[in-house]
Coordinates of C-alpha atoms and ligand atoms in Angstrom, one line a residue:
M434 CA 28.9 13.6 40.9
S435 CA 26.2 16.0 39.7
A436 CA 25.1 18.9 42.0
P437 CA 22.0 18.2 44.1
L438 CA 18.8 19.7 42.8
S439 CA 17.7 23.0 44.2
L440 CA 14.1 23.6 45.4
E441 CA 13.6 25.7 42.3
D442 CA 14.8 22.8 40.1
I443 CA 12.4 20.5 41.8
R444 CA 9.5 23.0 41.4
V445 CA 10.3 23.4 37.6
L446 CA 10.6 19.6 37.1
K447 CA 7.3 19.0 38.9
S448 CA 5.4 21.5 36.9
L449 CA 6.9 20.1 33.7
T450 CA 5.9 16.5 34.5
Q451 CA 2.4 17.7 35.5
W452 CA 2.1 19.5 32.1
W453 CA 3.3 16.3 30.3
D454 CA 0.7 14.3 32.2
Q455 CA -2.1 16.7 31.3
A456 CA -1.0 16.6 27.7
G457 CA -1.1 12.8 27.7
V458 CA 2.6 12.3 27.4
D459 CA 3.5 9.1 29.2
V460 CA 6.5 7.9 27.3
L461 CA 9.6 9.5 25.8
V462 CA 10.8 8.3 22.4
P463 CA 13.8 9.6 20.4
L464 CA 13.0 11.9 17.5
P465 CA 15.1 11.2 14.4
E466 CA 17.2 14.4 14.9
E467 CA 18.1 13.2 18.4
R468 CA 19.7 10.1 17.1
P469 CA 23.5 10.3 16.9
R470 CA 24.7 11.2 13.4
R471 CA 26.9 8.6 11.8
S472 CA 30.1 10.7 12.1
E473 CA 29.6 11.2 15.8
P474 CA 31.5 8.7 17.9
R475 CA 29.2 6.5 20.0
R476 CA 29.2 7.7 23.7
E477 CA 30.2 4.9 25.9
A478 CA 28.9 4.8 29.5
A479 CA 31.5 5.7 32.0
P480 CA 32.3 2.7 34.3
S481 CA 30.6 4.4 37.2
E482 CA 27.4 5.1 35.2
P483 CA 24.7 2.5 34.9
R484 CA 24.8 0.9 31.4
S485 CA 21.0 1.1 31.0
A486 CA 18.3 3.2 32.3
P487 CA 16.3 1.8 35.3
A488 CA 13.6 -0.5 34.2
A489 CA 10.9 1.5 32.4
R490 CA 8.2 0.6 30.0
A491 CA 10.0 2.3 27.1
T492 CA 13.3 4.1 27.0
P493 CA 15.2 5.6 24.1
Q494 CA 17.6 2.7 24.4
A495 CA 14.8 0.2 24.3
A496 CA 13.3 2.0 21.4
R497 CA 16.5 1.9 19.4
A498 CA 17.1 -1.7 20.4
A499 CA 13.7 -2.7 19.3
G500 CA 14.0 -1.2 15.8
Y501 CA 13.9 2.6 15.7
G502 CA 16.4 3.6 13.0
A503 CA 16.8 -0.1 12.0
P504 CA 15.5 -1.0 8.6
A505 CA 11.8 -2.0 9.0
P506 CA 10.5 -5.1 7.3
S507 CA 9.3 -4.2 3.9
G508 CA 5.6 -3.9 3.0
E509 CA 6.1 -7.2 1.1
D510 CA 7.3 -9.0 4.3
A511 CA 4.2 -7.7 6.1
R512 CA 1.9 -8.6 3.3
A513 CA 3.3 -12.1 3.2
A514 CA 3.1 -12.6 7.0
A515 CA -0.5 -11.4 7.0
A516 CA -1.5 -13.5 4.0
K517 CA -0.1 -16.6 5.6
A518 CA -2.6 -16.2 8.5
D519 CA -5.7 -18.2 7.8
T520 CA -7.5 -17.7 11.1
L521 CA -8.0 -14.7 13.4
D522 CA -5.8 -16.4 16.0
A523 CA -3.0 -16.8 13.4
L524 CA -3.3 -13.2 12.4
K525 CA -3.1 -12.1 16.0
A526 CA 0.0 -14.3 16.4
A527 CA 1.5 -12.9 13.2
L528 CA 1.0 -9.3 14.5
E529 CA 2.5 -10.3 17.9
A530 CA 5.6 -11.4 16.0
Y531 CA 5.8 -8.4 13.7
D532 CA 8.4 -5.7 14.4
G533 CA 7.6 -3.5 11.4
C534 CA 5.5 -0.9 13.3
P535 CA 7.6 1.2 15.6
L536 CA 4.5 1.9 17.8
K537 CA 5.0 -1.6 19.2
V538 CA 8.0 -0.3 21.1
T539 CA 6.1 2.3 23.1
A540 CA 2.8 0.6 23.5
T541 CA 1.9 -1.6 26.4
Q542 CA 0.5 -4.3 24.2
L543 CA -1.2 -5.2 20.9
V544 CA -4.8 -4.2 20.7
F545 CA -6.5 -6.6 18.3
A546 CA -10.3 -6.7 18.4
R547 CA -13.4 -7.2 20.5
G548 CA -16.9 -8.5 19.8
Q549 CA -18.2 -11.3 17.7
P550 CA -16.2 -12.2 14.6
T551 CA -19.3 -13.8 13.0
A552 CA -21.3 -10.5 13.4
R553 CA -22.8 -8.9 10.2
V554 CA -21.0 -5.6 11.0
M555 CA -17.3 -5.0 11.4
G556 CA -16.3 -1.6 12.7
G557 CA -12.8 -0.1 12.3
G558 CA -11.4 2.9 14.1
E559 CA -8.0 4.7 14.0
A560 CA -5.7 3.4 16.7
P561 CA -5.9 2.5 20.4
G562 CA -5.9 5.2 23.0
R563 CA -4.7 5.0 26.6
E564 CA -7.5 2.9 28.0
E565 CA -7.4 0.5 25.1
D566 CA -3.6 0.2 25.5
I567 CA -4.1 -0.8 29.1
A568 CA -7.0 -3.1 28.5
G569 CA -5.7 -4.7 25.3
A570 CA -9.1 -4.2 23.6
P571 CA -10.3 -1.5 21.2
F572 CA -12.9 1.2 22.0
V573 CA -13.2 0.6 25.7
G574 CA -12.8 4.3 26.8
R575 CA -15.2 7.2 26.5
S576 CA -15.4 7.1 22.7
G577 CA -15.9 3.3 22.8
Q578 CA -18.8 3.8 25.2
L579 CA -20.4 6.3 22.8
L580 CA -19.8 3.9 19.9
D581 CA -21.6 1.2 21.8
R582 CA -24.5 3.5 22.5
M583 CA -24.7 4.5 18.8
L584 CA -24.8 0.8 17.7
A585 CA -27.3 0.0 20.4
A586 CA -29.6 2.8 19.1
I587 CA -30.0 0.8 15.9
G588 CA -30.4 -2.5 17.8
L589 CA -26.9 -3.8 17.7
G590 CA -25.7 -5.2 21.0
P591 CA -22.1 -6.1 21.9
E592 CA -22.4 -9.4 20.1
D593 CA -23.8 -7.9 16.9
A594 CA -20.6 -6.2 15.9
Y595 CA -16.9 -6.9 15.6
I596 CA -14.7 -3.9 16.5
T597 CA -11.0 -3.2 15.6
N598 CA -8.6 -0.5 14.5
V599 CA -6.5 0.1 11.4
V600 CA -3.5 0.6 13.6
F601 CA -2.9 -2.1 16.3
W602 CA -0.7 -0.2 18.8
R603 CA -1.3 3.0 20.7
P604 CA 0.6 6.1 19.3
P605 CA 2.4 7.8 22.3
G606 CA 0.3 10.5 23.9
N607 CA -2.7 9.5 21.7
R608 CA -1.2 11.4 18.7
K609 CA -2.5 10.6 15.2
P610 CA -0.6 7.6 13.6
T611 CA 1.8 8.6 10.9
D612 CA 1.4 7.5 7.3
A613 CA 4.3 5.1 7.8
E614 CA 2.7 3.6 10.9
I615 CA -0.6 3.2 9.1
A616 CA 1.1 1.6 6.1
A617 CA 3.0 -0.8 8.4
C618 CA -0.3 -2.1 9.8
R619 CA -2.3 -1.9 6.6
P620 CA -1.6 -5.5 5.3
F621 CA -2.8 -6.9 8.6
A622 CA -5.9 -4.6 8.8
E623 CA -6.8 -5.7 5.2
R624 CA -6.3 -9.4 6.0
H625 CA -8.3 -8.9 9.2
I626 CA -11.3 -7.8 7.0
G627 CA -10.6 -10.7 4.6
L628 CA -10.8 -13.2 7.4
V629 CA -13.9 -11.8 9.1
K630 CA -15.7 -11.2 5.8
P631 CA -18.5 -9.1 7.4
E632 CA -21.6 -8.2 5.5
F633 CA -21.0 -4.5 6.2
L634 CA -18.0 -2.4 7.2
V635 CA -18.1 0.8 9.2
F636 CA -15.0 3.0 9.3
A637 CA -15.0 5.5 12.2
G638 CA -13.1 8.7 11.3
G639 CA -11.1 10.0 8.4
I640 CA -7.9 7.9 9.0
A641 CA -9.7 4.5 9.0
A642 CA -11.8 5.4 6.0
Q643 CA -9.0 7.0 4.0
S644 CA -6.5 4.1 4.7
M645 CA -8.9 1.3 4.0
L646 CA -10.8 2.9 1.0
R647 CA -7.5 4.4 -0.4
V648 CA -9.1 7.8 -0.8
N649 CA -7.9 11.3 0.3
D650 CA -11.2 13.1 1.0
G651 CA -11.8 14.3 4.5
I652 CA -14.4 12.6 6.7
T653 CA -16.8 15.5 6.2
A654 CA -17.0 14.6 2.5
L655 CA -16.8 10.8 3.0
R656 CA -19.3 10.3 5.8
G657 CA -22.6 8.8 4.9
R658 CA -21.4 7.8 1.4
W659 CA -21.2 4.0 0.9
G660 CA -18.1 2.8 -0.7
E661 CA -16.6 -0.7 -1.1
F662 CA -13.6 -2.6 0.3
T663 CA -12.4 -5.7 -1.6
P664 CA -10.1 -8.0 0.4
D665 CA -7.4 -9.9 -1.6
G666 CA -9.2 -12.8 -3.3
G667 CA -12.6 -11.9 -1.8
A668 CA -15.8 -10.2 -2.8
P669 CA -16.5 -6.5 -2.4
I670 CA -17.9 -5.5 1.0
P671 CA -20.1 -2.3 1.3
A672 CA -18.3 0.1 3.6
L673 CA -19.7 3.2 5.3
P674 CA -17.5 6.0 6.7
V675 CA -18.9 7.7 9.8
Y676 CA -17.8 10.4 12.2
H677 CA -15.4 9.1 14.8
P678 CA -17.1 9.0 18.3
A679 CA -14.3 11.0 19.8
F680 CA -15.1 13.8 17.3
L681 CA -18.8 13.5 18.3
L682 CA -17.8 13.9 22.0
R683 CA -16.1 17.2 21.1
R684 CA -18.8 18.3 18.6
P685 CA -22.1 16.9 19.9
Q686 CA -23.9 19.2 17.4
E687 CA -22.7 16.7 14.7
K688 CA -24.7 13.8 16.2
A689 CA -27.7 14.5 14.0
R690 CA -25.5 13.6 10.9
A691 CA -24.1 10.6 12.7
W692 CA -27.7 9.5 13.3
Q693 CA -28.5 9.8 9.6
D694 CA -25.5 7.5 8.9
L695 CA -26.6 5.0 11.5
L696 CA -30.0 4.9 9.9
S697 CA -28.4 4.2 6.6
L698 CA -26.6 1.2 8.1
K699 CA -29.8 0.0 9.7
A700 CA -31.7 0.2 6.4
R701 CA -29.0 -2.0 4.7
L702 CA -29.1 -4.4 7.6
D703 CA -32.9 -4.6 7.2
G704 CA -32.5 -5.3 3.5
Q705 CA -33.4 -1.9 2.2
D706 CA -31.2 -0.1 -0.2
A707 CA -30.1 3.1 1.6
Ligands
URA1118 N1 -10.2 5.6 19.2 C1 -10.0 4.7 18.2 O1 -9.9 5.0 17.0 N2 -9.8 3.4 18.5 C2 -9.9 3.0 19.8 O2 -9.8 1.8 20.0 C3 -10.1 4.0 20.8 C4 -10.3 5.2 20.4

């Protein structure tokens, strides 16, 4: 039996968990170096020990069981699964069934899209945050509220845009998605655009713009410059990278540039070449 915790142990644990909470850490996942090496014998639970951790949203055991360290489906499998979907409902169902993105293990749920799929404008952000993970809808937290105000400023209401992300599950602690996580979701994000076929695309932030436009420039260089995204078998769609609203919340002095970009979108919507 392990020794009871001292008051000092409890104090240290409390301050550690408070610090994790403030840093946004709400789930523990195994890092690659924490996984047992092949030559290490597997540690079996002693008969008196519980075989699995008490029910938790995600545990290292659950993470391993659900695919960490197991070969992920190849990009080809993901592309084939995405291509087979010929409606948005089918694409959502294909994502629900897809185990190729490890973020699925730690996230609460899939975050697919919100808004009107027949809208002229489709907006794509990076990945869901905490509020989106809980609500199951993209851009519902503070940055989403700013995004809505930005769109409203050029006359676009909630039904005038269709909003999604290029990564469909929340990265733990709201960290940036890795290249592998972005690549695992990319076939679905691309098919998403191909099914919606908006008149205009807006990519919020560097990660969304870089991954969909397949460029390496930072958002400061990309923002306000129209590019194009061509879905498989479809026609090119004009695409505008803009600053991410979360960045604008941290750097309100950049809102003037964001406003210029919104005016450029408005000019295109009004049929003017901007
Ligand atoms: N940031 C994003 O990029 N997407 C969201 O859905 C929320 C915050």
